[in-house]
């Protein structure tokens, strides 16, 4: 099974493609969760701290999934004056940046000629996994099935293992999975990737 792993962190989006028994492609797009926070801050004229808090509180990737369009009181708006917005206005800002990230991923894999060979997408990373419906947004833009991993942050893992580690963590969280070695640094790269590739088929065909 050919898999694209998208790891959206705070400042970057990492791509990794597995094809058959090979890890065939990797790239970095310089956009991530911090860009969403920054957008909210600039568009609404509020502090980065409040923007981050609102992003976490109203963490939805698609305006069409809003149940209740609440009013939000902005507390740091322009010299401490108060302003009220609708939650849909906030979510629209989140949605626009998430759409851009997925569109750039789509453009990248299309330009490289590998999109048609990808069957499944795994979405992970601290910049995206807390935002509800981000997998749906990805599926619509990429037109490939997307599964989301809500595993722990993987930023402490050595860069060359990050994409692979995310996938192993995700697959290991599945009920059927056997134990996965957490001793990443001492594992030979070749055997490490082999472990992942064996588990990919289990994961997608279970």
mmCIF file of C-alpha atoms in Angstrom:
data_model
loop_
_atom_site.group_PDB
_atom_site.id
_atom_site.type_symbol
_atom_site.label_atom_id
_atom_site.label_comp_id
_atom_site.label_asym_id
_atom_site.label_seq_id
_atom_site.Cartn_x
_atom_site.Cartn_y
_atom_site.Cartn_z
ATOM 1 C CA UNK A 1 0.000 0.000 0.000
ATOM 2 C CA UNK A 2 1.403 3.409 -0.965
ATOM 3 C CA UNK A 3 1.127 5.916 1.863
ATOM 4 C CA UNK A 4 1.662 9.665 2.183
ATOM 5 C CA UNK A 5 2.372 10.819 5.722
ATOM 6 C CA UNK A 6 1.670 14.525 6.412
ATOM 7 C CA UNK A 7 3.165 15.771 9.674
ATOM 8 C CA UNK A 8 1.951 19.329 10.380
ATOM 9 C CA UNK A 9 4.016 20.842 13.163
ATOM 10 C CA UNK A 10 4.163 24.332 14.618
ATOM 11 C CA UNK A 11 6.195 25.904 11.825
ATOM 12 C CA UNK A 12 6.594 23.291 9.098
ATOM 13 C CA UNK A 13 4.679 20.563 7.294
ATOM 14 C CA UNK A 14 6.749 17.436 6.623
ATOM 15 C CA UNK A 15 5.803 15.026 3.832
ATOM 16 C CA UNK A 16 6.937 11.424 3.526
ATOM 17 C CA UNK A 17 5.848 8.872 0.899
ATOM 18 C CA UNK A 18 6.166 5.098 1.267
ATOM 19 C CA UNK A 19 5.820 3.022 -1.885
ATOM 20 C CA UNK A 20 5.992 -0.746 -1.712
ATOM 21 C CA UNK A 21 9.125 -1.476 0.321
ATOM 22 C CA UNK A 22 10.703 1.930 -0.224
ATOM 23 C CA UNK A 23 10.585 5.329 1.427
ATOM 24 C CA UNK A 24 10.600 7.251 -1.865
ATOM 25 C CA UNK A 25 10.005 10.931 -1.171
ATOM 26 C CA UNK A 26 10.246 13.587 1.512
ATOM 27 C CA UNK A 27 9.768 17.345 1.481
ATOM 28 C CA UNK A 28 9.109 20.252 3.830
ATOM 29 C CA UNK A 29 6.545 23.031 3.373
ATOM 30 C CA UNK A 30 7.288 26.050 5.608
ATOM 31 C CA UNK A 31 3.763 26.405 7.029
ATOM 32 C CA UNK A 32 2.235 24.973 10.191
ATOM 33 C CA UNK A 33 0.003 25.537 13.204
ATOM 34 C CA UNK A 34 1.738 28.776 14.200
ATOM 35 C CA UNK A 35 0.629 30.306 10.899
ATOM 36 C CA UNK A 36 -3.006 29.654 11.850
ATOM 37 C CA UNK A 37 -2.472 31.428 15.186
ATOM 38 C CA UNK A 38 -0.730 34.325 13.445
ATOM 39 C CA UNK A 39 -3.579 34.653 10.915
ATOM 40 C CA UNK A 40 -6.166 34.836 13.722
ATOM 41 C CA UNK A 41 -4.086 37.438 15.537
ATOM 42 C CA UNK A 42 -3.659 39.682 12.481
ATOM 43 C CA UNK A 43 -7.150 39.369 10.994
ATOM 44 C CA UNK A 44 -8.960 39.910 14.312
ATOM 45 C CA UNK A 45 -6.472 42.433 15.705
ATOM 46 C CA UNK A 46 -5.818 40.485 18.913
ATOM 47 C CA UNK A 47 -2.741 39.217 20.760
ATOM 48 C CA UNK A 48 -0.963 35.999 19.741
ATOM 49 C CA UNK A 49 -1.822 34.581 23.182
ATOM 50 C CA UNK A 50 -5.553 35.166 22.738
ATOM 51 C CA UNK A 51 -5.397 33.909 19.144
ATOM 52 C CA UNK A 52 -3.795 30.644 20.325
ATOM 53 C CA UNK A 53 -6.406 30.262 23.083
ATOM 54 C CA UNK A 54 -9.291 30.808 20.639
ATOM 55 C CA UNK A 55 -7.757 28.400 18.111
ATOM 56 C CA UNK A 56 -7.691 25.687 20.793
ATOM 57 C CA UNK A 57 -11.175 26.523 22.068
ATOM 58 C CA UNK A 58 -12.863 26.615 18.639
ATOM 59 C CA UNK A 59 -10.668 24.019 16.929
ATOM 60 C CA UNK A 60 -12.627 23.256 13.768
ATOM 61 C CA UNK A 61 -11.198 23.048 10.253
ATOM 62 C CA UNK A 62 -14.420 23.544 8.297
ATOM 63 C CA UNK A 63 -17.093 26.198 8.777
ATOM 64 C CA UNK A 64 -19.753 23.859 7.353
ATOM 65 C CA UNK A 65 -19.476 21.698 10.517
ATOM 66 C CA UNK A 66 -20.431 24.470 12.971
ATOM 67 C CA UNK A 67 -23.256 23.352 15.283
ATOM 68 C CA UNK A 68 -23.810 26.650 17.061
ATOM 69 C CA UNK A 69 -22.479 29.965 15.753
ATOM 70 C CA UNK A 70 -21.589 31.460 19.120
ATOM 71 C CA UNK A 71 -20.597 35.032 19.851
ATOM 72 C CA UNK A 72 -16.983 35.489 20.989
ATOM 73 C CA UNK A 73 -15.856 38.503 23.040
ATOM 74 C CA UNK A 74 -12.345 39.563 21.980
ATOM 75 C CA UNK A 75 -10.479 40.760 25.064
ATOM 76 C CA UNK A 76 -7.267 42.197 23.606
ATOM 77 C CA UNK A 77 -8.856 43.934 20.618
ATOM 78 C CA UNK A 78 -7.238 47.276 19.667
ATOM 79 C CA UNK A 79 -6.173 49.131 22.816
ATOM 80 C CA UNK A 80 -8.295 46.994 25.159
ATOM 81 C CA UNK A 81 -11.613 48.030 23.618
ATOM 82 C CA UNK A 82 -14.143 45.174 23.380
ATOM 83 C CA UNK A 83 -15.333 43.581 20.170
ATOM 84 C CA UNK A 84 -17.713 40.671 19.545
ATOM 85 C CA UNK A 85 -17.370 38.314 16.573
ATOM 86 C CA UNK A 86 -19.152 35.125 15.507
ATOM 87 C CA UNK A 87 -17.338 31.814 15.927
ATOM 88 C CA UNK A 88 -17.883 31.248 12.191
ATOM 89 C CA UNK A 89 -15.593 34.242 11.480
ATOM 90 C CA UNK A 90 -12.842 32.641 13.552
ATOM 91 C CA UNK A 91 -13.281 29.196 11.964
ATOM 92 C CA UNK A 92 -13.215 30.754 8.502
ATOM 93 C CA UNK A 93 -9.668 31.993 9.244
ATOM 94 C CA UNK A 94 -8.586 28.522 10.442
ATOM 95 C CA UNK A 95 -10.199 26.875 7.404
ATOM 96 C CA UNK A 96 -8.466 29.203 4.927
ATOM 97 C CA UNK A 97 -4.964 28.385 6.218
ATOM 98 C CA UNK A 98 -5.632 24.632 6.489
ATOM 99 C CA UNK A 99 -6.946 24.651 2.908
ATOM 100 C CA UNK A 100 -3.760 26.422 1.818
ATOM 101 C CA UNK A 101 -1.514 23.852 3.526
ATOM 102 C CA UNK A 102 -3.346 20.918 1.907
ATOM 103 C CA UNK A 103 -3.396 22.708 -1.464
ATOM 104 C CA UNK A 104 0.390 23.146 -1.294
ATOM 105 C CA UNK A 105 0.791 19.457 -0.406
ATOM 106 C CA UNK A 106 -1.460 18.553 -3.336
ATOM 107 C CA UNK A 107 0.522 20.782 -5.705
ATOM 108 C CA UNK A 108 3.816 19.311 -4.482
ATOM 109 C CA UNK A 109 2.910 15.635 -4.925
ATOM 110 C CA UNK A 110 1.191 16.392 -8.251
ATOM 111 C CA UNK A 111 4.208 18.302 -9.601
ATOM 112 C CA UNK A 112 6.527 15.475 -8.511
ATOM 113 C CA UNK A 113 4.314 12.991 -10.388
ATOM 114 C CA UNK A 114 3.647 10.781 -7.350
ATOM 115 C CA UNK A 115 0.059 11.689 -6.449
ATOM 116 C CA UNK A 116 -1.532 9.020 -8.663
ATOM 117 C CA UNK A 117 0.530 6.361 -6.872
ATOM 118 C CA UNK A 118 -0.684 7.279 -3.346
ATOM 119 C CA UNK A 119 -3.565 5.204 -1.944
ATOM 120 C CA UNK A 120 -3.817 6.492 1.628
ATOM 121 C CA UNK A 121 -2.832 9.524 3.705
ATOM 122 C CA UNK A 122 -1.915 9.557 7.401
ATOM 123 C CA UNK A 123 -2.225 12.990 9.034
ATOM 124 C CA UNK A 124 -0.295 13.751 12.218
ATOM 125 C CA UNK A 125 1.471 16.566 14.059
ATOM 126 C CA UNK A 126 0.822 18.982 16.917
ATOM 127 C CA UNK A 127 -0.177 21.730 14.473
ATOM 128 C CA UNK A 128 -3.253 19.867 13.205
ATOM 129 C CA UNK A 129 -4.388 16.849 15.254
ATOM 130 C CA UNK A 130 -6.308 18.990 17.777
ATOM 131 C CA UNK A 131 -8.298 20.665 14.987
ATOM 132 C CA UNK A 132 -11.499 18.747 14.323
ATOM 133 C CA UNK A 133 -12.406 17.777 10.732
ATOM 134 C CA UNK A 134 -8.875 18.514 9.466
ATOM 135 C CA UNK A 135 -8.835 14.991 8.014
ATOM 136 C CA UNK A 136 -12.080 15.748 6.126
ATOM 137 C CA UNK A 137 -10.579 18.985 4.758
ATOM 138 C CA UNK A 138 -7.522 17.007 3.616
ATOM 139 C CA UNK A 139 -9.610 14.329 1.942
ATOM 140 C CA UNK A 140 -11.623 16.926 -0.004
ATOM 141 C CA UNK A 141 -8.541 18.759 -1.297
ATOM 142 C CA UNK A 142 -6.297 15.724 -1.914
ATOM 143 C CA UNK A 143 -9.111 13.397 -3.038
ATOM 144 C CA UNK A 144 -7.365 10.515 -1.246
ATOM 145 C CA UNK A 145 -8.599 8.742 1.948
ATOM 146 C CA UNK A 146 -7.149 10.447 5.060
ATOM 147 C CA UNK A 147 -6.743 8.902 8.518
ATOM 148 C CA UNK A 148 -5.708 11.066 11.473
ATOM 149 C CA UNK A 149 -3.161 10.162 14.130
ATOM 150 C CA UNK A 150 -3.618 11.839 17.506
ATOM 151 C CA UNK A 151 -0.403 10.399 18.958
ATOM 152 C CA UNK A 152 2.013 12.379 21.128
ATOM 153 C CA UNK A 153 4.213 15.120 19.698
ATOM 154 C CA UNK A 154 7.227 13.701 17.892
ATOM 155 C CA UNK A 155 9.385 16.828 17.740
ATOM 156 C CA UNK A 156 11.968 15.307 20.102
ATOM 157 C CA UNK A 157 12.781 12.484 17.685
ATOM 158 C CA UNK A 158 15.773 12.840 15.365
ATOM 159 C CA UNK A 159 14.655 14.481 12.077
ATOM 160 C CA UNK A 160 15.472 11.530 9.821
ATOM 161 C CA UNK A 161 13.182 9.325 11.924
ATOM 162 C CA UNK A 162 10.309 11.753 12.498
ATOM 163 C CA UNK A 163 8.007 10.735 9.660
ATOM 164 C CA UNK A 164 8.666 7.051 10.236
ATOM 165 C CA UNK A 165 8.254 7.405 13.981
ATOM 166 C CA UNK A 166 4.862 9.119 13.599
ATOM 167 C CA UNK A 167 3.605 6.278 11.463
ATOM 168 C CA UNK A 168 4.912 3.619 13.830
ATOM 169 C CA UNK A 169 3.303 5.408 16.796
ATOM 170 C CA UNK A 170 0.013 5.624 14.919
ATOM 171 C CA UNK A 171 -0.013 2.006 13.847
ATOM 172 C CA UNK A 172 1.141 0.872 17.299
ATOM 173 C CA UNK A 173 -1.909 2.572 18.849
ATOM 174 C CA UNK A 174 -4.223 0.243 16.930
ATOM 175 C CA UNK A 175 -5.736 -2.572 19.060
ATOM 176 C CA UNK A 176 -4.148 -5.418 17.061
ATOM 177 C CA UNK A 177 -0.626 -3.975 17.093
ATOM 178 C CA UNK A 178 2.196 -5.750 18.874
ATOM 179 C CA UNK A 179 4.831 -3.841 20.800
ATOM 180 C CA UNK A 180 6.921 -1.394 18.810
ATOM 181 C CA UNK A 181 10.484 -0.626 19.812
ATOM 182 C CA UNK A 182 10.783 2.854 21.301
ATOM 183 C CA UNK A 183 14.574 2.702 21.160
ATOM 184 C CA UNK A 184 14.613 4.764 17.972
ATOM 185 C CA UNK A 185 18.204 6.016 17.973
ATOM 186 C CA UNK A 186 19.824 2.614 18.309
ATOM 187 C CA UNK A 187 17.669 0.981 15.646
ATOM 188 C CA UNK A 188 19.362 0.589 12.287
ATOM 189 C CA UNK A 189 17.568 2.754 9.740
ATOM 190 C CA UNK A 190 17.023 -0.060 7.279
ATOM 191 C CA UNK A 191 15.452 -2.477 9.748
ATOM 192 C CA UNK A 192 13.457 0.384 11.260
ATOM 193 C CA UNK A 193 11.826 1.227 7.948
ATOM 194 C CA UNK A 194 11.222 -2.477 7.320
ATOM 195 C CA UNK A 195 9.295 -2.644 10.605
ATOM 196 C CA UNK A 196 7.105 0.247 9.474
ATOM 197 C CA UNK A 197 6.456 -1.190 6.049
ATOM 198 C CA UNK A 198 5.334 -4.495 7.562
ATOM 199 C CA UNK A 199 2.888 -2.622 9.779
ATOM 200 C CA UNK A 200 1.480 -0.370 7.056
ATOM 201 C CA UNK A 201 -0.296 -3.271 5.366
ATOM 202 C CA UNK A 202 -1.650 -4.512 8.684
ATOM 203 C CA UNK A 203 -2.969 -1.047 9.469
ATOM 204 C CA UNK A 204 -4.695 -0.301 6.183
ATOM 205 C CA UNK A 205 -6.133 -3.749 5.620
ATOM 206 C CA UNK A 206 -7.427 -4.289 9.148
#
